[in-house]
Tab-separated table of C-alpha atoms in Angstrom:
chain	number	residue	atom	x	y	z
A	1	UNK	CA	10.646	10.371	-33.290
A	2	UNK	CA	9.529	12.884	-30.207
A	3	UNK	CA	6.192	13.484	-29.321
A	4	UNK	CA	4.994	16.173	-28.258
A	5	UNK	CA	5.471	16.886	-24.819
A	6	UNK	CA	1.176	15.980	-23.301
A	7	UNK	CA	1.515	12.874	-25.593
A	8	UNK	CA	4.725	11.550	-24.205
A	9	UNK	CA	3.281	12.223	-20.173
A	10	UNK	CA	0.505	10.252	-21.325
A	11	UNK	CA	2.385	7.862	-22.806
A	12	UNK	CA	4.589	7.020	-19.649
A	13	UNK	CA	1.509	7.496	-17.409
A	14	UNK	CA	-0.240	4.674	-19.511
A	15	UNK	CA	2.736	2.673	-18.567
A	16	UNK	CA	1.569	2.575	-14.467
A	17	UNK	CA	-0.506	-0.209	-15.716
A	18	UNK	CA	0.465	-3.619	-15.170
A	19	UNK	CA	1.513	-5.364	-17.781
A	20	UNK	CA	1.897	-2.335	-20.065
A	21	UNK	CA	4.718	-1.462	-21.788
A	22	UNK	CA	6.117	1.318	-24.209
A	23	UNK	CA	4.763	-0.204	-27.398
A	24	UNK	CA	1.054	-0.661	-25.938
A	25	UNK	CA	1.052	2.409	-23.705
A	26	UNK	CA	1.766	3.928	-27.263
A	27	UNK	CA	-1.027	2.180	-29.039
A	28	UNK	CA	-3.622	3.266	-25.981
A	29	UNK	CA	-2.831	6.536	-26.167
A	30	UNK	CA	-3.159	7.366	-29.332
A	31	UNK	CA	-6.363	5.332	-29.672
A	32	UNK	CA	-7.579	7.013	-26.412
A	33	UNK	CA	-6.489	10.802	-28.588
A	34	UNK	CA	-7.707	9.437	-32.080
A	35	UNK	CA	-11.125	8.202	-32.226
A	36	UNK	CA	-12.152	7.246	-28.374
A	37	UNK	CA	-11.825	10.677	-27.431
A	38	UNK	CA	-15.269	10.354	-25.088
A	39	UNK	CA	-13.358	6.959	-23.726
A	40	UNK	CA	-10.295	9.078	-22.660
A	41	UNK	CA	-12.595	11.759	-20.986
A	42	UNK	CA	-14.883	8.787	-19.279
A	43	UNK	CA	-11.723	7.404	-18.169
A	44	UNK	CA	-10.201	10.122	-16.234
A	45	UNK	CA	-13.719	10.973	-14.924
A	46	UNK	CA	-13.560	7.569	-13.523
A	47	UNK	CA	-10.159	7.558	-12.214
A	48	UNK	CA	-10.525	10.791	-10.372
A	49	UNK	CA	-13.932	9.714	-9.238
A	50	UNK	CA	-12.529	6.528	-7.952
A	51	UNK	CA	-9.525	7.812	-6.067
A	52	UNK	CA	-11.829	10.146	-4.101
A	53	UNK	CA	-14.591	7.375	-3.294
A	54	UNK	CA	-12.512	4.061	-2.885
A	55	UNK	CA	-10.992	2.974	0.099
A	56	UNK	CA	-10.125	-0.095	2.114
A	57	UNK	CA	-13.108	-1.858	4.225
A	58	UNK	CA	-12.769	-1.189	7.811
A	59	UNK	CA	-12.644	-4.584	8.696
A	60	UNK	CA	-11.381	-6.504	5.987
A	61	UNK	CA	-9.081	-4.378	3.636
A	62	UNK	CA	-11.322	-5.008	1.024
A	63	UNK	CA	-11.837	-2.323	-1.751
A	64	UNK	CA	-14.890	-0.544	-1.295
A	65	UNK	CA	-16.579	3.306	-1.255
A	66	UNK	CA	-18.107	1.938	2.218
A	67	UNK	CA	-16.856	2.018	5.461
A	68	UNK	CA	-17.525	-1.732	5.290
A	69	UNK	CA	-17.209	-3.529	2.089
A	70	UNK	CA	-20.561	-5.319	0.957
A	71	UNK	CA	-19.541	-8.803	2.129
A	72	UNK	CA	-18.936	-7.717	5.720
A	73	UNK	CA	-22.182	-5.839	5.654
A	74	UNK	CA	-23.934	-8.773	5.020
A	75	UNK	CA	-25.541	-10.472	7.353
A	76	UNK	CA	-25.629	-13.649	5.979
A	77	UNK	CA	-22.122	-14.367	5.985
A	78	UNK	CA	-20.181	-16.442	8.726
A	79	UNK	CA	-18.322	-14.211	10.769
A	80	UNK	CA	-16.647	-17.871	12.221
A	81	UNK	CA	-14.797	-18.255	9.032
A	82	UNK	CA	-12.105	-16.014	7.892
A	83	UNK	CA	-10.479	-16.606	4.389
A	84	UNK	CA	-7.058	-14.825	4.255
A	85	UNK	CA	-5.826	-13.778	0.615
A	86	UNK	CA	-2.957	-11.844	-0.893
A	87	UNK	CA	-5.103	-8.896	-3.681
A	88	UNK	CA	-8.716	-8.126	-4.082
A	89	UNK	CA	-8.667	-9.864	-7.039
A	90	UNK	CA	-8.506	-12.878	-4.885
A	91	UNK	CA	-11.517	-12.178	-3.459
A	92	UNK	CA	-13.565	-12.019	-6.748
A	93	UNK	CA	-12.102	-15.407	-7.483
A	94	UNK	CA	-13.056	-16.712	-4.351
A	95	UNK	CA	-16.590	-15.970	-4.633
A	96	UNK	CA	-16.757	-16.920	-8.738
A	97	UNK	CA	-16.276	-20.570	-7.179
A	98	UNK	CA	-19.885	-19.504	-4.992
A	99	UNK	CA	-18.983	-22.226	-2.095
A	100	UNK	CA	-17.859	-20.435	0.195
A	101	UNK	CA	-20.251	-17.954	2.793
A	102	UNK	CA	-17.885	-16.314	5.241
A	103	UNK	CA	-15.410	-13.250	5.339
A	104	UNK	CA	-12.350	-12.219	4.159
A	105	UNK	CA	-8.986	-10.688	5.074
A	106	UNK	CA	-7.070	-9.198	2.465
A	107	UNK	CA	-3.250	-8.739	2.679
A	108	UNK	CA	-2.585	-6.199	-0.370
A	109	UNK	CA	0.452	-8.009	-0.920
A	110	UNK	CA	2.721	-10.910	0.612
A	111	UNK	CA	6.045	-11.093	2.851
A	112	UNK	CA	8.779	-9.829	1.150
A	113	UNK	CA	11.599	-8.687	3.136
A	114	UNK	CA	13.755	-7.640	0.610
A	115	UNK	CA	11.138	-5.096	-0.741
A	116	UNK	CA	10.236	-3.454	2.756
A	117	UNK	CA	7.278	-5.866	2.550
A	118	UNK	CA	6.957	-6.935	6.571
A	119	UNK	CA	4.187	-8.083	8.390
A	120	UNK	CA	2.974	-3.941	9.159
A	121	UNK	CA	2.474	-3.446	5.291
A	122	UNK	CA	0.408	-6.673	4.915
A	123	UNK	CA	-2.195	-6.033	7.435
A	124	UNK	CA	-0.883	-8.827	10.359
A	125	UNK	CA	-1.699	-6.082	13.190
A	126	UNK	CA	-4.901	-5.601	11.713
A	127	UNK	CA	-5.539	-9.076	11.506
A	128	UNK	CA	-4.221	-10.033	14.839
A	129	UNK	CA	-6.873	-7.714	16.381
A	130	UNK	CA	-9.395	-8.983	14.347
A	131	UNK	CA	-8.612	-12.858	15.698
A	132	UNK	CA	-8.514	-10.758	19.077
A	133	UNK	CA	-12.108	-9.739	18.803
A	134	UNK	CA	-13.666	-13.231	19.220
A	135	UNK	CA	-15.646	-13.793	16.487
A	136	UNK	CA	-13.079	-15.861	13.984
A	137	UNK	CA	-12.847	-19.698	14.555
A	138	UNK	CA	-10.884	-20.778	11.034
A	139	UNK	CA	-8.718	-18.729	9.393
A	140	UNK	CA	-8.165	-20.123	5.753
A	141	UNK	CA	-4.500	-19.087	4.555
A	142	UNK	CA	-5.586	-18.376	0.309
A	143	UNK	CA	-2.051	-16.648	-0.668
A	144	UNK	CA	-0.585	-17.523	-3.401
A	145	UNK	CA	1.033	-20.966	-4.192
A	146	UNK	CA	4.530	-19.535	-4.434
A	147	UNK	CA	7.511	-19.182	-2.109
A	148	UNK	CA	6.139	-15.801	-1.223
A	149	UNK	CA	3.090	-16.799	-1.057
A	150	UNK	CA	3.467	-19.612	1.299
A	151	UNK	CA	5.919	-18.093	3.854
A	152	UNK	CA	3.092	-15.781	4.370
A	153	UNK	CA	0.859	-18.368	5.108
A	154	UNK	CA	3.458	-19.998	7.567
A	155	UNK	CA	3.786	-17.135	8.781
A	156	UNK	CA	-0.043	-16.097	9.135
A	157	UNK	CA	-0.590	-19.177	10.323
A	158	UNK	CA	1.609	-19.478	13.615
A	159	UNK	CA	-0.096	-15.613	14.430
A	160	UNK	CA	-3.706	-18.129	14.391
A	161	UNK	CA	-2.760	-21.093	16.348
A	162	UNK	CA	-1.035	-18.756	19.026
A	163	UNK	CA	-4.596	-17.911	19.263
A	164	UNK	CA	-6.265	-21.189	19.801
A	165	UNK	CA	-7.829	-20.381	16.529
A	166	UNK	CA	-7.708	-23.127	13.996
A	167	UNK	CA	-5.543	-22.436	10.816
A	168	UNK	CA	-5.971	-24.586	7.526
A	169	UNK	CA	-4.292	-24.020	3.872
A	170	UNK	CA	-6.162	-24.408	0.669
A	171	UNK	CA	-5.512	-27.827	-1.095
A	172	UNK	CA	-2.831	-28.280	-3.611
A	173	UNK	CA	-2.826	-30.857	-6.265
A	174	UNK	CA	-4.197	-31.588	-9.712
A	175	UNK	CA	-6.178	-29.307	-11.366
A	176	UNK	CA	-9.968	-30.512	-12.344
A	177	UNK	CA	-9.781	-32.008	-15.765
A	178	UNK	CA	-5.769	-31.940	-15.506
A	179	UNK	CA	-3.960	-35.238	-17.300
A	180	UNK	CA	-1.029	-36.245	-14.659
A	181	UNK	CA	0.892	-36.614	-17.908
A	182	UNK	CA	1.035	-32.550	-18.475
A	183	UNK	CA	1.262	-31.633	-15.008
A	184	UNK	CA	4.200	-30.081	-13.801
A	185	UNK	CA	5.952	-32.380	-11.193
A	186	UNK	CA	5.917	-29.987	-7.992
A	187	UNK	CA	2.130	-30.418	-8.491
A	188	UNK	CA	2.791	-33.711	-8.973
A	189	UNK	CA	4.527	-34.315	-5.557
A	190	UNK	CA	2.167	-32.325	-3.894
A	191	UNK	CA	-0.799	-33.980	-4.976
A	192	UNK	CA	0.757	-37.429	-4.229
A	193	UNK	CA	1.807	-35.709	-0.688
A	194	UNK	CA	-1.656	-34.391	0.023
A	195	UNK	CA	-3.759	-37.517	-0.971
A	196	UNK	CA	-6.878	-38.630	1.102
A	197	UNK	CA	-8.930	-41.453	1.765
A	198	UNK	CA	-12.162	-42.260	-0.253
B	1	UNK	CA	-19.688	-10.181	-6.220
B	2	UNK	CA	-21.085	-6.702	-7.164
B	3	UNK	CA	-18.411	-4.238	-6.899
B	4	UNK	CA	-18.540	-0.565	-5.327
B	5	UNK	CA	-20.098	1.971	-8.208
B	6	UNK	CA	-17.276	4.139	-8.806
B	7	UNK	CA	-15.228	1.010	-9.204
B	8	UNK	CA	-17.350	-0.410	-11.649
B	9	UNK	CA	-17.230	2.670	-13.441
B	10	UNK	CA	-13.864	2.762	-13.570
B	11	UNK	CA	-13.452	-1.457	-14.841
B	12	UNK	CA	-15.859	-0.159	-17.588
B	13	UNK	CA	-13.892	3.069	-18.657
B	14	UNK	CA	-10.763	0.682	-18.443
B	15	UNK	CA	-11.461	-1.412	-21.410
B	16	UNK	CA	-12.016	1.236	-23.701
B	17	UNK	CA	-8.480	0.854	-23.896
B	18	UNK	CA	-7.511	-1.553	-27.083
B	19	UNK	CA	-6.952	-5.329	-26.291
B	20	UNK	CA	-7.866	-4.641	-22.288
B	21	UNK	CA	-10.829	-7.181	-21.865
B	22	UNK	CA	-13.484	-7.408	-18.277
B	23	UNK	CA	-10.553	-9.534	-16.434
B	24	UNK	CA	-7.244	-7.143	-17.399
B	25	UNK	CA	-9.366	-3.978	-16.835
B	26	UNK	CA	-10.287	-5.642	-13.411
B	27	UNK	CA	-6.885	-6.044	-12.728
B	28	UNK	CA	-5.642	-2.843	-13.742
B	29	UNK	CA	-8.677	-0.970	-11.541
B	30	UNK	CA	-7.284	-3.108	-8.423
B	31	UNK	CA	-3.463	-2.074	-9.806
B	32	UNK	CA	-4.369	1.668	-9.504
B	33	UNK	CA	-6.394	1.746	-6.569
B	34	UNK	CA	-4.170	-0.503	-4.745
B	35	UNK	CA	-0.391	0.293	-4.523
B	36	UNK	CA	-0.360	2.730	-7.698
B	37	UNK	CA	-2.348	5.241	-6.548
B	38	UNK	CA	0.053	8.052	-7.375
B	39	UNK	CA	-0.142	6.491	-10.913
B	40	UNK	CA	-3.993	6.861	-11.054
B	41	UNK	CA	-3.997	10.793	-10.370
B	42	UNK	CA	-1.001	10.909	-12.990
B	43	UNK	CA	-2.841	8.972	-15.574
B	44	UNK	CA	-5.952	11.176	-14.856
B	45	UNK	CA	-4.311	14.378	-15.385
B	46	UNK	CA	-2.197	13.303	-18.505
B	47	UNK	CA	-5.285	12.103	-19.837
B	48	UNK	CA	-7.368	15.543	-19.134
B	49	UNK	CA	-4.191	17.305	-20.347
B	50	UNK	CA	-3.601	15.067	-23.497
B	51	UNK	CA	-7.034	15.643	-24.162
B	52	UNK	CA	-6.981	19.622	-24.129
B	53	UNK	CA	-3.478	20.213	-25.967
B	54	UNK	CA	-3.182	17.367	-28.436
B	55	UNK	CA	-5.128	17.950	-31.619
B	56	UNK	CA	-4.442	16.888	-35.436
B	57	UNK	CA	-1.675	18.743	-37.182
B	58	UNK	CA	-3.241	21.122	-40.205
B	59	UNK	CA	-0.755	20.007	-43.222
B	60	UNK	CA	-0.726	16.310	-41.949
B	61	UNK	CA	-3.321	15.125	-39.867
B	62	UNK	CA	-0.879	13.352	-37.087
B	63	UNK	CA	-1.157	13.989	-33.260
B	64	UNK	CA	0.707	17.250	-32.124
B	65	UNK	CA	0.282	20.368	-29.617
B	66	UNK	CA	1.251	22.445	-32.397
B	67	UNK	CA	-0.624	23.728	-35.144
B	68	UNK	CA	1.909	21.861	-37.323
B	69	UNK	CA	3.306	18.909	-36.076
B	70	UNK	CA	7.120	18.578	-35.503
B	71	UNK	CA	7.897	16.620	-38.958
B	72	UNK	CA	5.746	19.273	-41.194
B	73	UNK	CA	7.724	22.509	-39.512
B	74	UNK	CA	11.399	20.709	-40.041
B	75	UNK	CA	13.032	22.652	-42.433
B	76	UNK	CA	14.748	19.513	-43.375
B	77	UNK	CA	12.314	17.410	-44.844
B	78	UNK	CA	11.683	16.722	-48.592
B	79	UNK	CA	7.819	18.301	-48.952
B	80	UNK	CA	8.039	16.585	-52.301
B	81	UNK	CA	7.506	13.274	-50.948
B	82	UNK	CA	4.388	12.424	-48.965
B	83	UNK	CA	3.692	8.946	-47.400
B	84	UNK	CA	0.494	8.351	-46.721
B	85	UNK	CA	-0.611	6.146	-43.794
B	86	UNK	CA	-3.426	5.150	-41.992
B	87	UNK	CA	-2.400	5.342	-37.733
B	88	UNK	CA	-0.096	7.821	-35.949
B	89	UNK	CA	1.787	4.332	-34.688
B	90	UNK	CA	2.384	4.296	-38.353
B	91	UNK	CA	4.342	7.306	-38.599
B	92	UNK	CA	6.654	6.434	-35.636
B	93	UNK	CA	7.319	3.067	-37.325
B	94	UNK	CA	8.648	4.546	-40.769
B	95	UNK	CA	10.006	7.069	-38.611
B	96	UNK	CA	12.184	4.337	-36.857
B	97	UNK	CA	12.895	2.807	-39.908
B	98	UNK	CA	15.093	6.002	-40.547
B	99	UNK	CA	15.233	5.851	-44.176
B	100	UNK	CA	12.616	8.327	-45.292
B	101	UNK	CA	12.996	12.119	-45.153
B	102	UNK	CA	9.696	13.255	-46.686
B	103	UNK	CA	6.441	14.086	-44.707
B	104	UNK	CA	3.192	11.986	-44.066
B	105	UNK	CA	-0.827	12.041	-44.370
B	106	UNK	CA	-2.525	10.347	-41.703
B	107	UNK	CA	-5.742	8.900	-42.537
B	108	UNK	CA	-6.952	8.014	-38.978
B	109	UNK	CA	-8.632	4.771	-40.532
B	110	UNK	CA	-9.194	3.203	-44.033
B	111	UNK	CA	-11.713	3.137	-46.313
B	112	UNK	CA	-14.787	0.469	-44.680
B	113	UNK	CA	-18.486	1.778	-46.073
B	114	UNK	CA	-19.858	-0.692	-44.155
B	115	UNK	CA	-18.921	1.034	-40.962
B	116	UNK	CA	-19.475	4.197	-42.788
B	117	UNK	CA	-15.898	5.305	-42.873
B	118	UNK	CA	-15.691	7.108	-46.652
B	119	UNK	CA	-13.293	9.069	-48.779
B	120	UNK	CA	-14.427	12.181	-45.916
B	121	UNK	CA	-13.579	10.454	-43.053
B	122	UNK	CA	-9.916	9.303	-44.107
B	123	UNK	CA	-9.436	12.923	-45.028
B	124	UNK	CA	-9.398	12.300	-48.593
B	125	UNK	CA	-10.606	16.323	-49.279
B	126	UNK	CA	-7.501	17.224	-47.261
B	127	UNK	CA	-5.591	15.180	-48.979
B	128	UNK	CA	-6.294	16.413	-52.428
B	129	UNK	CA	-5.742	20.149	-51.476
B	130	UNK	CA	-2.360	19.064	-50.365
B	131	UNK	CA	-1.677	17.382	-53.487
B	132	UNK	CA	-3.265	20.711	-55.407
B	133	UNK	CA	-0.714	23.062	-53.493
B	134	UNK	CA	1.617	21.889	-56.238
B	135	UNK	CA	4.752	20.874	-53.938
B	136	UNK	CA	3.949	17.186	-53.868
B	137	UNK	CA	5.695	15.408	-56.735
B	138	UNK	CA	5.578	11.463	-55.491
B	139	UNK	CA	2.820	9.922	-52.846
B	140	UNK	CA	3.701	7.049	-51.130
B	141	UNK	CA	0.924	4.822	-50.412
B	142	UNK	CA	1.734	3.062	-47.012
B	143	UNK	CA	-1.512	1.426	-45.694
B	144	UNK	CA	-1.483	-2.233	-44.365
B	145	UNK	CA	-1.697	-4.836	-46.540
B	146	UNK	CA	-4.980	-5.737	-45.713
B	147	UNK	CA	-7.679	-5.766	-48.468
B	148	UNK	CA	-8.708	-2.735	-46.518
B	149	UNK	CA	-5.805	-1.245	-46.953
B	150	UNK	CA	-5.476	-2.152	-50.162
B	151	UNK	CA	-8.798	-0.884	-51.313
B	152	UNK	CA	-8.096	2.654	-49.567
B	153	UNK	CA	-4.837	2.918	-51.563
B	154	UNK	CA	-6.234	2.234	-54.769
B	155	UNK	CA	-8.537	4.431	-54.154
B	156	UNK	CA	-5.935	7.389	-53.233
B	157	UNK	CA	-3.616	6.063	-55.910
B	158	UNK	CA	-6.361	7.212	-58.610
B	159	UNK	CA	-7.007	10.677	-56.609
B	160	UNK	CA	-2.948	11.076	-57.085
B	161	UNK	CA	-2.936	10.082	-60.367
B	162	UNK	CA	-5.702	12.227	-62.000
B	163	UNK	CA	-2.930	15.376	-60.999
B	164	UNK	CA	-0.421	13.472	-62.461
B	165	UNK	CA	1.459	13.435	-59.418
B	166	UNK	CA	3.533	9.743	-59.461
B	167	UNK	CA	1.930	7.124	-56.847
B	168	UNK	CA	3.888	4.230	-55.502
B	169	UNK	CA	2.973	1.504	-53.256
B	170	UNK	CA	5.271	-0.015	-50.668
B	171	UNK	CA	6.887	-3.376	-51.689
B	172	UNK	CA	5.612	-6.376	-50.209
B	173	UNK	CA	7.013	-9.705	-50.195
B	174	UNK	CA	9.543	-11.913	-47.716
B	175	UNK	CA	10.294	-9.799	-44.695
B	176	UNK	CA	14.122	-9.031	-43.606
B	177	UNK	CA	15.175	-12.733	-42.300
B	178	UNK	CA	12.681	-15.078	-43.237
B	179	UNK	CA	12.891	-18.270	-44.280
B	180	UNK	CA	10.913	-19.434	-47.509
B	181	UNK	CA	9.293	-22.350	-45.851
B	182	UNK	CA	7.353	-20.481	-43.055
B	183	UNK	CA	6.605	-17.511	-45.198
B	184	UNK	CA	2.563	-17.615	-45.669
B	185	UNK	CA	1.392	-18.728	-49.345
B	186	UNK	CA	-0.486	-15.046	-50.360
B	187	UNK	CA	3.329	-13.258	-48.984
B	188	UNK	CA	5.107	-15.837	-51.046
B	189	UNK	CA	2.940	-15.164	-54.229
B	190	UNK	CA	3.443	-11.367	-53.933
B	191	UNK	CA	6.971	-11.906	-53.533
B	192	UNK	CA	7.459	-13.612	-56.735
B	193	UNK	CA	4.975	-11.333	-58.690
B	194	UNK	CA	7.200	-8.538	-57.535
B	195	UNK	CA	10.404	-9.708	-58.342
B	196	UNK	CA	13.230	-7.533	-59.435
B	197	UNK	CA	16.193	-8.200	-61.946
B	198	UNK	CA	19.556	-7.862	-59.803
């Protein structure tokens, strides 16, 4: 059947979100028109609101409504260690594992040539003159653990050891509490690859 | 990590939408503000602009611009025949269906005292000066088959019947292409109280 014409634009705008498609963007909206009509006006308070006030940190690329995001503001954290990762979602998980204390660099995206993804739209000039600056003495490369992902890295990583500036990859390998038996074999390999001494 | 205000604000006005939990709406705040943020200011005006033109049709109850909404001002359709169900999603899905040419009643919920949803809030008043404008002959009772659902249509079915207008219930039983043995027991049971001769 058609909708009318506001309902379908909402519709299709519901869609912009990831992992949305026509049946669900159907199901929000008219939950956001039937009952939660105070949700639907909180929600485009909020969305206007936070296209006007967020931005990307200064230094880092972080989301924030700072000029610096709160992590480089703080002075507790080691300017010396740099972790590099693909979304800012990243960075949450990053700190949820609360062991590591220095910055971050974040790439809004990864390599991907065939997209018009180069090295401009991920931040590498940014990140070159942030090496530049003196402060940085490991960069950790935290993309992703996919081809993408790691031909970034590789990538990254040659722009840091140009530099003198030590590079290093996060670990691959089993997952904690992960039986070899249901682990995929790339994991596998890498684990086995990637083994250390006790 | 604390986040910036206005993007907390905007995680939290995120899962107001169904099924979107802290770690989706996270995701889809990042999403907007990230790459899609010409699908943020879309989504906030279609939301603003939903919310001012979209309102409950008069005869019906279902989402439209319009005082009536497009099914209740088709010339077309049988206004004999009224199918009653609970959602708007409901309508488009008998709509798709394609085998009904009558009009609906949308209930916008089901009868639950607990939650203090009552023959008023379904629109049960509404309902019964529709059925009192004499054009109705047969209602349709289409809720879920939940016990909810099932409760609120007894209930209507007796409201219907007291006018001696005829009130049917949908059939339930095996759905279109399944097999016996991975049909649920209460399905099954329904299925063979319902039978018909061939």
């Amino acid at each position: 059947m058609q909708h009318a014409a506001p309902l379908s634009k909402l519709i299709d705008a519901l869609r912009a979100l990831p992992g949305v498609g026509p049946k669900t963007a159907q199901r929000m909206a008219f939950h956001l028109l039937q009952g939660g009509r105070g949700g639907a006006r909180t929600l485009a308070d909020a969305l206007t609101a936070g296209l006007a006030a967020i931005g990307r940190c200064k230094r880092c690329r972080m989301l924030t409504d700072a000029e610096l995001c709160s992590i480089c503001s703080a002075p507790a954290r080691d300017a010396a260690l740099l972790c590099v990762v693909e979304s800012p979602a990243d960075v949450v998980a990053v700190e949820q594992s609360a062991g590591y204390r220095g910055r971050y660099f974040v790439l809004h995206g990864h390599l991907s040539p065939l997209d018009g993804v180069g090295p401009e739209q991920i931040g590498a000039r940014e990140l070159e003159a942030l090496l530049d600056s003196g402060e940085v003495r490991e960069v950790i490369l935290a993309t992703n653990s996919t081809v993408e992902g790691d031909a970034t890295a590789h990538f990254l990583g040659e722009c840091v050891a140009v530099r003198g500036i030590r590079a290093t990859r996060i670990a691959h390998g089993v997952p904690m509490g992960g039986e070899l038996e249901y682990v995929d074999s790339g994991t596998l390999a890498r684990a086995l690859e990637g083994r250390v001494s006790l």
